[in-house]
XYZ file of C-alpha atoms in Angstrom:
670
model
C 97.582 75.123 109.602
C 99.444 77.597 107.786
C 96.972 78.432 104.598
C 94.790 79.329 107.582
C 96.837 81.371 109.689
C 97.083 83.814 106.385
C 98.169 87.022 109.241
C 100.941 84.811 110.666
C 102.356 84.757 106.773
C 101.705 88.275 106.529
C 103.994 89.156 109.088
C 106.970 86.984 109.074
C 106.771 87.844 104.913
C 106.884 91.929 106.322
C 109.512 91.143 108.288
C 111.560 88.845 105.478
C 110.693 92.249 103.148
C 112.231 94.843 105.574
C 115.067 93.307 107.244
C 116.330 90.383 105.071
C 115.163 92.531 101.229
C 114.971 88.350 99.572
C 115.018 89.189 96.335
C 114.869 86.947 93.537
C 118.175 85.758 91.592
C 119.950 83.412 88.944
C 119.916 79.559 90.002
C 122.882 77.783 88.949
C 125.579 75.529 90.919
C 128.655 77.740 91.957
C 132.749 75.573 91.931
C 135.822 77.751 91.339
C 135.461 76.816 87.742
C 132.633 78.075 87.759
C 131.698 81.236 89.534
C 129.323 83.866 89.911
C 130.175 86.845 87.885
C 129.169 89.845 90.214
C 128.196 93.031 87.360
C 126.278 95.755 89.698
C 123.188 95.298 87.659
C 120.112 96.094 88.986
C 119.238 91.818 88.845
C 122.881 90.472 89.841
C 123.032 92.451 92.984
C 121.351 89.487 94.900
C 124.089 86.542 94.340
C 124.372 84.595 97.177
C 121.501 83.600 99.207
C 121.430 80.381 102.222
C 118.330 78.427 100.601
C 119.538 78.324 97.490
C 121.774 75.799 95.571
C 124.809 78.220 95.273
C 126.441 77.307 97.756
C 129.023 74.391 99.066
C 128.472 73.009 102.146
C 129.785 70.843 105.202
C 128.468 69.865 108.186
C 132.160 69.975 110.052
C 133.548 72.660 111.673
C 137.274 72.706 110.976
C 139.546 76.348 110.459
C 141.119 75.244 107.162
C 137.939 75.845 105.530
C 138.602 79.047 105.009
C 142.013 79.700 103.260
C 141.681 80.186 99.429
C 142.797 77.075 98.407
C 141.160 74.447 99.979
C 139.669 71.151 97.765
C 136.000 71.944 98.205
C 135.329 69.497 95.202
C 133.891 66.645 97.216
C 131.257 69.014 99.193
C 127.786 68.880 98.407
C 125.853 72.025 97.511
C 123.702 73.215 100.006
C 119.714 71.492 99.634
C 116.662 73.317 101.745
C 115.571 69.715 102.421
C 117.967 68.964 104.285
C 118.081 71.337 106.730
C 117.026 69.808 109.414
C 119.968 67.314 109.516
C 122.321 70.605 109.626
C 124.682 70.888 112.443
C 124.423 73.483 114.890
C 127.798 74.996 113.253
C 129.102 74.070 110.296
C 130.550 76.377 106.876
C 129.924 77.329 103.482
C 131.789 78.502 100.468
C 131.269 80.368 97.950
C 133.222 81.762 94.617
C 132.600 84.766 92.455
C 134.090 86.742 90.163
C 134.230 91.093 88.980
C 133.885 92.350 85.676
C 136.070 95.378 84.032
C 133.192 96.918 85.010
C 133.443 96.541 89.464
C 136.925 96.389 89.138
C 138.499 98.372 91.151
C 135.303 100.545 92.609
C 134.635 100.190 96.396
C 132.325 97.159 96.686
C 130.007 97.048 99.240
C 129.390 92.999 100.539
C 126.310 93.269 103.013
C 125.566 90.373 104.987
C 121.866 89.290 106.689
C 120.982 86.174 108.275
C 119.385 84.548 111.204
C 122.299 82.789 113.148
C 125.786 83.958 113.918
C 128.844 83.643 110.915
C 132.238 84.104 110.851
C 132.707 85.544 107.153
C 136.736 85.073 105.675
C 136.907 86.603 101.926
C 140.157 84.439 100.065
C 141.197 83.022 103.305
C 141.138 86.272 105.652
C 138.167 86.933 108.234
C 136.316 89.799 106.896
C 133.383 89.742 108.384
C 131.755 88.513 112.149
C 127.923 88.770 113.016
C 127.360 88.076 116.592
C 129.271 85.254 118.176
C 129.446 82.054 116.767
C 129.606 79.375 119.824
C 127.860 76.109 120.764
C 126.738 77.214 124.176
C 126.295 80.492 124.379
C 125.980 82.119 120.428
C 124.939 86.106 119.960
C 122.707 86.353 117.170
C 122.884 88.861 114.653
C 120.357 89.787 111.776
C 122.980 92.517 109.986
C 125.073 95.360 110.614
C 124.387 99.190 110.777
C 126.854 99.731 108.710
C 128.096 97.303 106.606
C 131.971 96.624 105.401
C 133.005 97.992 101.857
C 136.193 96.154 99.913
C 138.109 96.958 96.916
C 139.199 94.293 94.812
C 141.766 95.452 91.922
C 141.319 92.036 89.145
C 138.691 89.972 87.428
C 140.289 87.033 88.898
C 138.085 83.972 90.947
C 137.850 85.108 94.661
C 136.180 83.231 97.383
C 133.971 83.436 100.416
C 133.711 80.816 103.240
C 131.179 81.247 105.982
C 131.607 79.439 109.651
C 127.852 80.098 110.720
C 125.825 78.815 113.366
C 121.605 79.402 112.544
C 119.098 80.062 115.347
C 118.648 77.571 116.990
C 115.501 75.880 114.767
C 113.971 73.563 117.841
C 113.985 76.576 120.273
C 110.237 77.275 120.549
C 109.160 80.499 119.667
C 106.510 82.435 121.058
C 105.333 83.942 117.758
C 107.010 83.973 114.844
C 109.580 81.497 114.449
C 112.455 84.185 111.798
C 113.222 80.468 110.175
C 116.704 80.295 109.372
C 118.879 82.562 106.692
C 122.326 83.418 105.219
C 122.634 86.307 102.104
C 125.209 88.264 100.814
C 124.460 91.407 98.721
C 126.882 93.212 96.765
C 127.140 96.418 95.350
C 128.637 99.901 94.068
C 129.103 101.484 97.488
C 128.324 104.726 96.837
C 125.338 103.875 94.473
C 123.811 101.984 97.224
C 124.306 105.333 100.256
C 122.399 107.306 97.457
C 119.475 105.050 96.871
C 119.644 104.094 100.676
C 119.916 107.437 101.872
C 116.445 108.305 99.807
C 114.624 105.281 100.956
C 115.395 105.930 104.678
C 114.432 109.682 104.551
C 111.558 108.918 102.575
C 110.493 105.010 104.908
C 111.488 107.154 108.459
C 109.941 110.991 107.944
C 106.875 109.025 106.112
C 106.517 106.550 108.833
C 107.148 108.905 111.795
C 104.965 111.379 110.382
C 102.035 109.071 111.108
C 103.627 108.634 114.124
C 103.217 111.728 115.697
C 100.188 112.843 114.413
C 98.569 109.563 115.876
C 99.593 110.117 118.635
C 99.014 113.255 119.052
C 95.749 113.007 117.914
C 95.770 110.492 120.284
C 96.457 111.911 123.940
C 94.520 115.444 122.650
C 91.352 113.281 123.027
C 92.553 111.256 125.831
C 93.028 114.411 127.289
C 89.199 115.645 126.134
C 87.572 112.343 127.906
C 89.843 113.039 130.862
C 87.885 116.610 130.826
C 84.253 115.194 130.272
C 84.125 111.613 131.350
C 80.544 111.114 129.956
C 82.502 111.705 126.490
C 83.238 108.674 126.011
C 83.601 108.022 122.741
C 87.498 110.673 123.020
C 88.087 107.452 125.143
C 87.718 105.542 123.000
C 88.953 106.833 119.445
C 91.704 107.948 121.967
C 92.655 104.224 121.721
C 92.796 103.607 118.075
C 94.872 106.617 117.270
C 97.352 105.663 120.600
C 97.603 102.438 118.853
C 97.951 103.470 115.113
C 100.950 105.365 116.566
C 102.497 102.255 118.085
C 101.494 100.087 115.700
C 103.997 102.791 113.343
C 106.624 103.713 115.686
C 106.595 99.525 115.934
C 107.271 98.773 111.675
C 110.382 101.766 112.870
C 111.834 99.830 115.066
C 111.837 96.185 112.200
C 112.759 97.833 109.542
C 116.284 98.443 111.978
C 116.247 95.301 114.198
C 119.296 93.595 113.993
C 118.835 91.152 117.016
C 116.044 88.055 116.278
C 115.247 87.543 119.879
C 113.717 90.873 119.673
C 111.169 90.184 116.599
C 109.239 87.804 119.102
C 108.231 91.390 121.093
C 108.019 93.377 118.955
C 105.286 90.878 117.088
C 103.560 90.843 120.391
C 103.342 94.674 120.901
C 101.957 94.992 116.846
C 99.432 92.045 118.192
C 98.061 93.712 120.897
C 97.745 97.214 119.605
C 96.348 96.456 116.141
C 93.882 93.948 118.936
C 93.018 97.931 120.570
C 92.383 99.030 117.253
C 90.412 96.729 115.848
C 88.893 96.692 119.947
C 88.454 101.003 120.093
C 86.798 100.881 116.567
C 83.790 99.192 117.770
C 83.735 100.217 120.917
C 83.454 103.930 119.264
C 80.238 102.732 116.614
C 79.414 101.010 119.452
C 78.856 104.321 121.992
C 77.188 105.899 119.590
C 74.702 103.848 116.616
C 74.597 100.396 119.543
C 72.619 99.426 121.898
C 72.625 95.567 122.758
C 76.491 96.547 124.747
C 76.650 92.788 125.937
C 77.288 91.747 122.423
C 80.294 94.138 122.308
C 81.425 92.666 125.507
C 82.112 89.587 124.884
C 83.567 89.936 121.597
C 85.913 91.868 123.436
C 87.010 87.929 124.450
C 88.091 87.124 121.111
C 91.043 89.406 122.075
C 92.211 88.669 125.466
C 92.155 84.863 124.497
C 93.888 85.731 122.079
C 97.145 87.071 124.039
C 96.823 84.469 126.830
C 97.347 82.114 123.638
C 100.918 84.114 123.178
C 101.595 84.245 126.444
C 101.108 81.299 128.547
C 100.259 79.083 125.808
C 102.568 80.150 122.944
C 100.332 79.718 120.403
C 100.502 81.704 117.675
C 97.942 80.378 115.525
C 94.615 80.199 117.949
C 96.044 83.718 118.676
C 96.121 84.514 114.998
C 92.890 82.668 114.347
C 91.764 84.743 117.248
C 92.536 87.992 115.791
C 91.282 87.451 111.816
C 88.386 86.349 113.488
C 87.150 89.459 115.905
C 88.947 91.945 112.573
C 86.139 90.480 110.507
C 83.354 90.551 113.046
C 84.602 93.555 114.542
C 84.566 95.486 110.809
C 80.621 93.860 109.636
C 79.110 94.720 112.846
C 80.676 98.058 112.564
C 79.158 98.688 108.706
C 75.373 97.568 110.065
C 75.555 99.952 112.939
C 76.296 102.847 110.234
C 73.836 101.886 107.612
C 71.566 101.140 110.146
C 71.953 104.178 111.487
C 71.926 105.895 108.469
C 68.566 103.895 107.231
C 67.411 106.155 110.412
C 68.362 109.544 108.984
C 70.784 109.743 111.967
C 72.981 113.001 111.707
C 76.197 111.782 113.596
C 75.917 108.634 111.350
C 76.384 110.438 108.072
C 79.249 112.966 109.263
C 80.823 109.696 110.790
C 79.511 106.497 109.146
C 81.347 108.648 106.033
C 84.532 108.197 107.125
C 84.709 104.699 108.255
C 82.849 103.405 105.373
C 85.647 104.615 103.082
C 88.184 103.291 105.923
C 86.581 99.806 105.524
C 85.692 100.555 101.157
C 89.733 100.784 100.647
C 90.559 98.080 102.315
C 88.097 95.610 100.654
C 89.230 96.739 97.688
C 92.763 96.644 98.891
C 92.275 92.878 99.559
C 90.302 92.681 96.352
C 93.348 93.553 94.859
C 95.719 91.476 96.470
C 93.283 88.351 95.291
C 93.488 89.088 91.910
C 97.357 89.627 92.121
C 97.602 86.989 93.788
C 98.998 88.054 96.685
C 100.898 90.875 95.742
C 101.487 93.960 95.812
C 103.616 95.817 93.115
C 104.752 99.258 95.152
C 106.853 100.437 92.493
C 103.055 101.147 90.829
C 101.003 101.560 93.703
C 97.068 100.855 94.227
C 95.130 101.414 91.521
C 97.636 103.930 89.295
C 97.723 105.391 92.898
C 100.911 105.671 94.662
C 100.994 103.263 97.703
C 101.618 106.534 100.044
C 98.545 107.881 99.813
C 96.689 104.785 99.840
C 97.931 104.098 103.790
C 97.331 107.665 104.519
C 93.733 107.524 103.029
C 92.934 104.244 105.151
C 94.076 106.124 108.027
C 92.825 109.364 107.559
C 89.610 108.593 107.056
C 87.971 107.434 110.056
C 89.749 110.673 112.109
C 89.187 113.244 109.578
C 84.734 111.687 110.012
C 85.374 111.931 113.411
C 86.667 115.580 113.596
C 84.161 116.772 111.836
C 81.583 115.260 114.218
C 83.355 116.578 116.990
C 83.350 120.170 114.822
C 79.432 119.590 114.676
C 79.004 118.774 118.201
C 80.249 121.502 119.176
C 79.339 123.847 116.890
C 75.530 122.498 118.074
C 76.402 122.959 121.636
C 77.315 126.351 121.020
C 74.126 127.111 119.525
C 72.098 125.760 122.594
C 74.566 128.208 125.004
C 73.897 131.106 122.851
C 70.029 129.991 123.282
C 70.169 129.551 127.219
C 72.520 132.995 127.464
C 69.033 134.549 124.843
C 66.792 132.876 127.242
C 69.060 133.901 131.174
C 68.931 137.796 129.737
C 64.436 137.362 128.922
C 64.588 135.981 132.120
C 67.008 139.061 133.756
C 64.957 142.252 132.361
C 61.779 140.617 132.941
C 63.284 140.806 136.820
C 64.275 144.203 136.554
C 60.724 144.953 135.431
C 59.097 143.309 137.995
C 61.824 144.902 140.546
C 60.708 148.346 139.317
C 57.422 147.546 139.711
C 57.729 146.884 142.963
C 59.528 149.425 143.964
C 56.971 152.180 142.432
C 55.094 150.121 145.237
C 57.345 150.827 147.683
C 57.730 154.568 147.010
C 54.943 155.329 149.284
C 56.198 153.185 152.256
C 57.970 154.146 155.437
C 61.397 154.702 155.880
C 62.085 151.501 156.984
C 61.112 149.386 153.579
C 63.317 152.252 151.709
C 66.510 151.270 153.699
C 65.632 147.746 152.989
C 65.037 148.266 149.309
C 68.323 150.040 149.237
C 70.435 147.667 150.667
C 69.042 144.865 148.393
C 69.932 146.520 146.091
C 73.215 147.793 147.201
C 73.540 144.003 147.866
C 73.329 142.791 144.008
C 75.167 145.662 142.612
C 77.626 143.873 144.880
C 78.061 140.597 143.230
C 77.770 142.358 140.074
C 80.686 143.533 140.850
C 82.078 140.759 142.369
C 80.470 139.189 139.001
C 82.573 140.889 136.790
C 85.646 140.963 138.735
C 85.964 137.937 138.692
C 85.326 137.286 135.401
C 87.968 139.643 134.799
C 90.316 137.965 136.254
C 89.639 134.257 134.438
C 89.828 136.730 131.171
C 91.079 139.701 129.342
C 88.372 142.520 129.290
C 88.062 142.208 125.709
C 87.635 138.738 125.330
C 85.495 139.520 128.759
C 82.880 142.033 126.665
C 82.851 139.951 123.998
C 81.408 136.884 125.539
C 78.821 138.323 127.051
C 77.858 141.135 124.023
C 78.037 137.930 122.084
C 77.244 134.841 123.306
C 80.695 133.428 122.481
C 84.665 134.561 122.066
C 86.249 133.847 118.600
C 89.972 132.924 118.651
C 92.679 135.599 117.382
C 96.087 135.131 115.842
C 98.145 137.927 116.522
C 100.953 138.255 114.226
C 103.752 140.149 116.452
C 104.055 139.305 120.795
C 106.348 137.843 122.744
C 105.570 134.662 125.309
C 107.823 134.744 128.370
C 108.166 131.018 130.210
C 109.804 131.074 134.046
C 110.042 127.307 136.115
C 111.583 127.245 139.298
C 114.955 124.632 139.449
C 115.239 121.862 141.172
C 111.584 122.267 141.772
C 110.818 118.750 142.882
C 113.594 118.329 144.902
C 113.170 121.303 147.009
C 109.607 120.147 147.991
C 110.384 116.545 149.372
C 113.253 118.611 151.843
C 110.436 121.765 152.816
C 106.869 119.930 152.707
C 104.082 120.573 150.152
C 102.794 123.261 152.222
C 106.065 125.254 152.496
C 106.533 124.968 149.201
C 102.695 125.888 148.424
C 103.571 128.979 150.382
C 106.218 129.910 147.962
C 104.572 129.287 145.490
C 101.923 131.500 146.477
C 104.396 134.947 147.342
C 106.578 134.119 143.967
C 103.503 133.837 141.631
C 101.475 137.030 143.297
C 104.544 138.671 143.030
C 105.384 137.859 139.314
C 101.390 139.050 138.671
C 101.970 142.364 140.231
C 105.294 142.520 137.772
C 102.900 141.008 134.856
C 100.719 144.199 134.829
C 103.313 147.318 135.682
C 104.697 146.167 131.850
C 101.154 145.069 131.149
C 101.882 141.887 130.105
C 98.719 139.703 130.183
C 99.226 136.172 132.743
C 98.145 133.537 131.111
C 98.125 130.024 133.469
C 100.628 128.650 135.977
C 101.936 125.390 135.186
C 103.011 123.918 138.460
C 106.054 125.476 139.172
C 106.402 127.170 135.378
C 104.827 130.495 134.860
C 103.325 131.482 131.500
C 102.787 135.022 130.245
C 103.202 137.419 126.497
C 103.131 140.871 125.460
C 101.196 142.731 123.088
C 97.898 141.019 123.053
C 94.907 141.736 123.388
C 96.320 144.865 122.209
C 98.854 144.995 120.287
C 102.511 146.459 121.619
C 105.082 147.646 119.495
C 107.884 147.537 122.740
C 105.731 143.957 123.528
C 109.763 142.295 123.716
C 111.523 145.050 125.357
C 108.454 145.411 128.352
C 108.728 141.138 128.241
C 113.020 141.688 129.281
C 112.348 144.081 131.667
C 109.682 141.714 133.759
C 111.861 139.099 133.340
C 114.934 141.563 134.832
C 111.838 142.386 137.834
C 111.194 138.924 138.346
C 115.301 137.958 139.076
C 115.231 141.406 140.725
C 112.042 139.677 143.054
C 114.118 136.013 143.051
C 117.414 137.370 144.660
C 115.181 139.639 146.898
C 113.559 136.868 148.361
C 116.544 134.639 148.833
C 117.977 137.494 151.532
C 114.702 137.255 152.759
C 113.352 132.913 153.202
C 115.113 130.210 153.273
C 112.939 128.837 151.107
C 113.753 130.444 147.922
C 114.010 129.095 145.185
C 116.237 129.695 141.410
C 114.819 130.341 138.577
C 115.016 129.482 134.430
C 113.840 132.316 132.576
C 113.081 131.849 128.176
C 111.215 134.667 125.887
C 110.671 134.053 122.311
C 109.178 136.148 119.802
C 106.658 135.850 116.715
C 103.556 135.029 116.633
C 100.077 132.871 117.822
C 96.653 132.584 118.187
C 95.151 133.053 121.529
C 90.911 132.433 122.702
C 89.081 130.505 125.145
C 89.122 126.492 125.211
C 85.925 124.952 125.614
C 81.992 125.616 127.263
C 82.756 124.806 130.873
C 85.150 126.216 133.429
C 86.749 127.360 130.343
C 89.934 129.478 130.295
C 91.673 131.581 127.814
C 95.084 130.215 126.714
C 97.327 130.342 123.579
C 98.647 127.830 120.927
C 101.521 128.005 118.354
C 104.894 127.251 117.198
C 106.140 130.697 119.197
C 104.825 129.251 122.198
C 107.082 125.808 122.131
C 109.828 128.051 121.396
C 109.675 130.058 124.236
C 109.201 126.649 126.710
C 112.470 125.879 124.548
C 114.549 128.908 125.740
C 113.424 128.732 129.596
C 114.256 124.717 129.037
C 117.066 125.446 127.347
C 118.251 128.476 130.005
C 120.327 128.755 133.087
C 119.367 129.500 136.359
C 119.203 133.416 137.186
C 119.172 134.099 133.099
C 117.424 135.080 130.776
C 117.522 132.825 127.642
C 115.671 134.350 124.335
C 115.458 133.155 121.052
C 117.043 134.686 118.080
C 113.730 136.715 116.679
C 113.841 138.820 120.567
C 117.293 139.395 119.813
C 116.329 140.652 116.229
C 113.591 143.296 118.071
C 115.394 144.040 122.043
C 119.495 144.207 121.047
C 119.074 147.951 120.417
C 117.796 148.114 124.092
C 119.649 145.749 126.064
C 123.040 144.156 125.887
C 123.461 140.260 125.496
C 125.609 137.111 125.149
C 125.383 135.079 122.320
C 125.131 131.735 123.305
C 125.780 130.089 119.843
C 123.956 127.220 118.609
C 121.939 125.072 120.596
C 120.588 121.370 120.458
C 116.850 122.253 121.387
C 114.428 119.242 121.222
C 111.684 118.410 118.537
C 113.575 122.188 116.371
C 117.160 120.564 115.900
C 119.390 124.003 116.747
C 119.153 127.326 117.291
C 120.416 130.561 118.592
C 120.474 131.695 121.627
C 121.173 134.778 123.584
C 121.240 136.046 127.132
C 120.056 139.524 128.519
C 122.274 140.946 130.749
C 121.968 143.300 133.165
């Protein structure tokens, strides 16, 4: 059965590589007369592991076993074949000595294990991982910060370990982490530098992938919520979120300390991978598939697999079902895409290209593993290419093709809308021409008919004016004119603008106290006043988000005093709020944040479109508001440089901002 379910051997191997860092080392019997010589070389880093015949073993549990001079000549060497006969708690002893090059150097004795232990160095307790207790043990894999020692001599020393393995009889839902105790010697200075570099690379790479796919997932889920007919956005959103979750779980497994959490992490990895396969086949079927029944039947496989894990606690069947589902998904997607390409469907060449690259790289990777005997050389990479680029190619080939497909679809929709606008204009010209002919016919009619025509014309003009006013209320005048003239509007880059964010303090709590109707009335009063203030200081209102108000100064018309105008508008808002407190018992306190910089502005969507702004300048303005105080105007360093000559400010220092680190902030004083 173990050979059948390579899926779980992959999980086990990954966990051991990441968490235990088990490497090969030279097997030799170890005793007081033949201690292990620690010279700090790369090949001698792992000096002692539990299942190697270098540990002296005793099944008894006696405290004198920790002493340096205890006579252990009658002890046997630890044997892997006897693992089932070991008691709950037993002792191990291991001898070593340092070479002169390692003496007087700070040395890390790092321990990784699957159990609990008490470790003694020359009779003195050196380290405790978890809690050794026959009834209620506490297991721990490792310590984040291991102890450091310095040994000044090259004499023989002994490490004694009182060890308790994870209960072998406990039925694990997914992964049996096995047994293991490893002792790792290394120069502390070299180890710290090496680990810092490795951790920085690993966490940066993994979290970047997780963040990118998390953002893509939420974006496509929002697109689906706004346009439910595009069901492929739902599937693609699930696809991206599953990759984000799997990437984050890899980070959790990398730094895990509690072995009891491993099953939880691997379970969610299983669920995420099942969601990954499901979303892939669902996306392909939504575009190219016709037999939906086959898709629903195949979706039963991962569901039954999860039931096997949760209810039956059987990882073998669960692994077999997931592997079968993965193979079926890959084969089905390949067939559907190739068939669509043969039918010369445009979308098949756009989407299918990325998906076929996705499958092709995976197939070549599997062939490489097979030819390499199941091993992958991460130092040389994949076919001479760094493994990080291979992973990026696998992960991003599909999203890039989907982005190209969505771009093509958007362009096609835009062309269709342009044609519709041309047809509307043609019909409008025809209507006007017909109206003129009617006017010529009615010229000789009586006064009543002329009055009716005038009234009809006035009504049309009124409705047209209403439409104009409504459009100008939604979009800036320049954008509205561009939309009317060209049928579409391009996004524009603005180099120097100031973004103003406001948010009411304790809005949710206040809403619960006064009720939704009263709060809605209060918001309407405040936002109406804010609209007048924005108009007064030439700021463009962008939108309201709940109780937040977003406006920008310096667009669509450039304004060299955009920062000063934003601050003046903020002062007017504060004055309004202070006066409002005197008039209304439901008045709210407010925070205001301002940031200056560049951004992109334009129209979102083609239906129920909205004028919006994007860029880091907008995000930073929101952080300025969140980091501010009620009744205060909190501005960034960029805004301060623009207004410091016009307004009094108070330096707040560098304040930690979520997602941006330390940022300098200032309060603008009245």
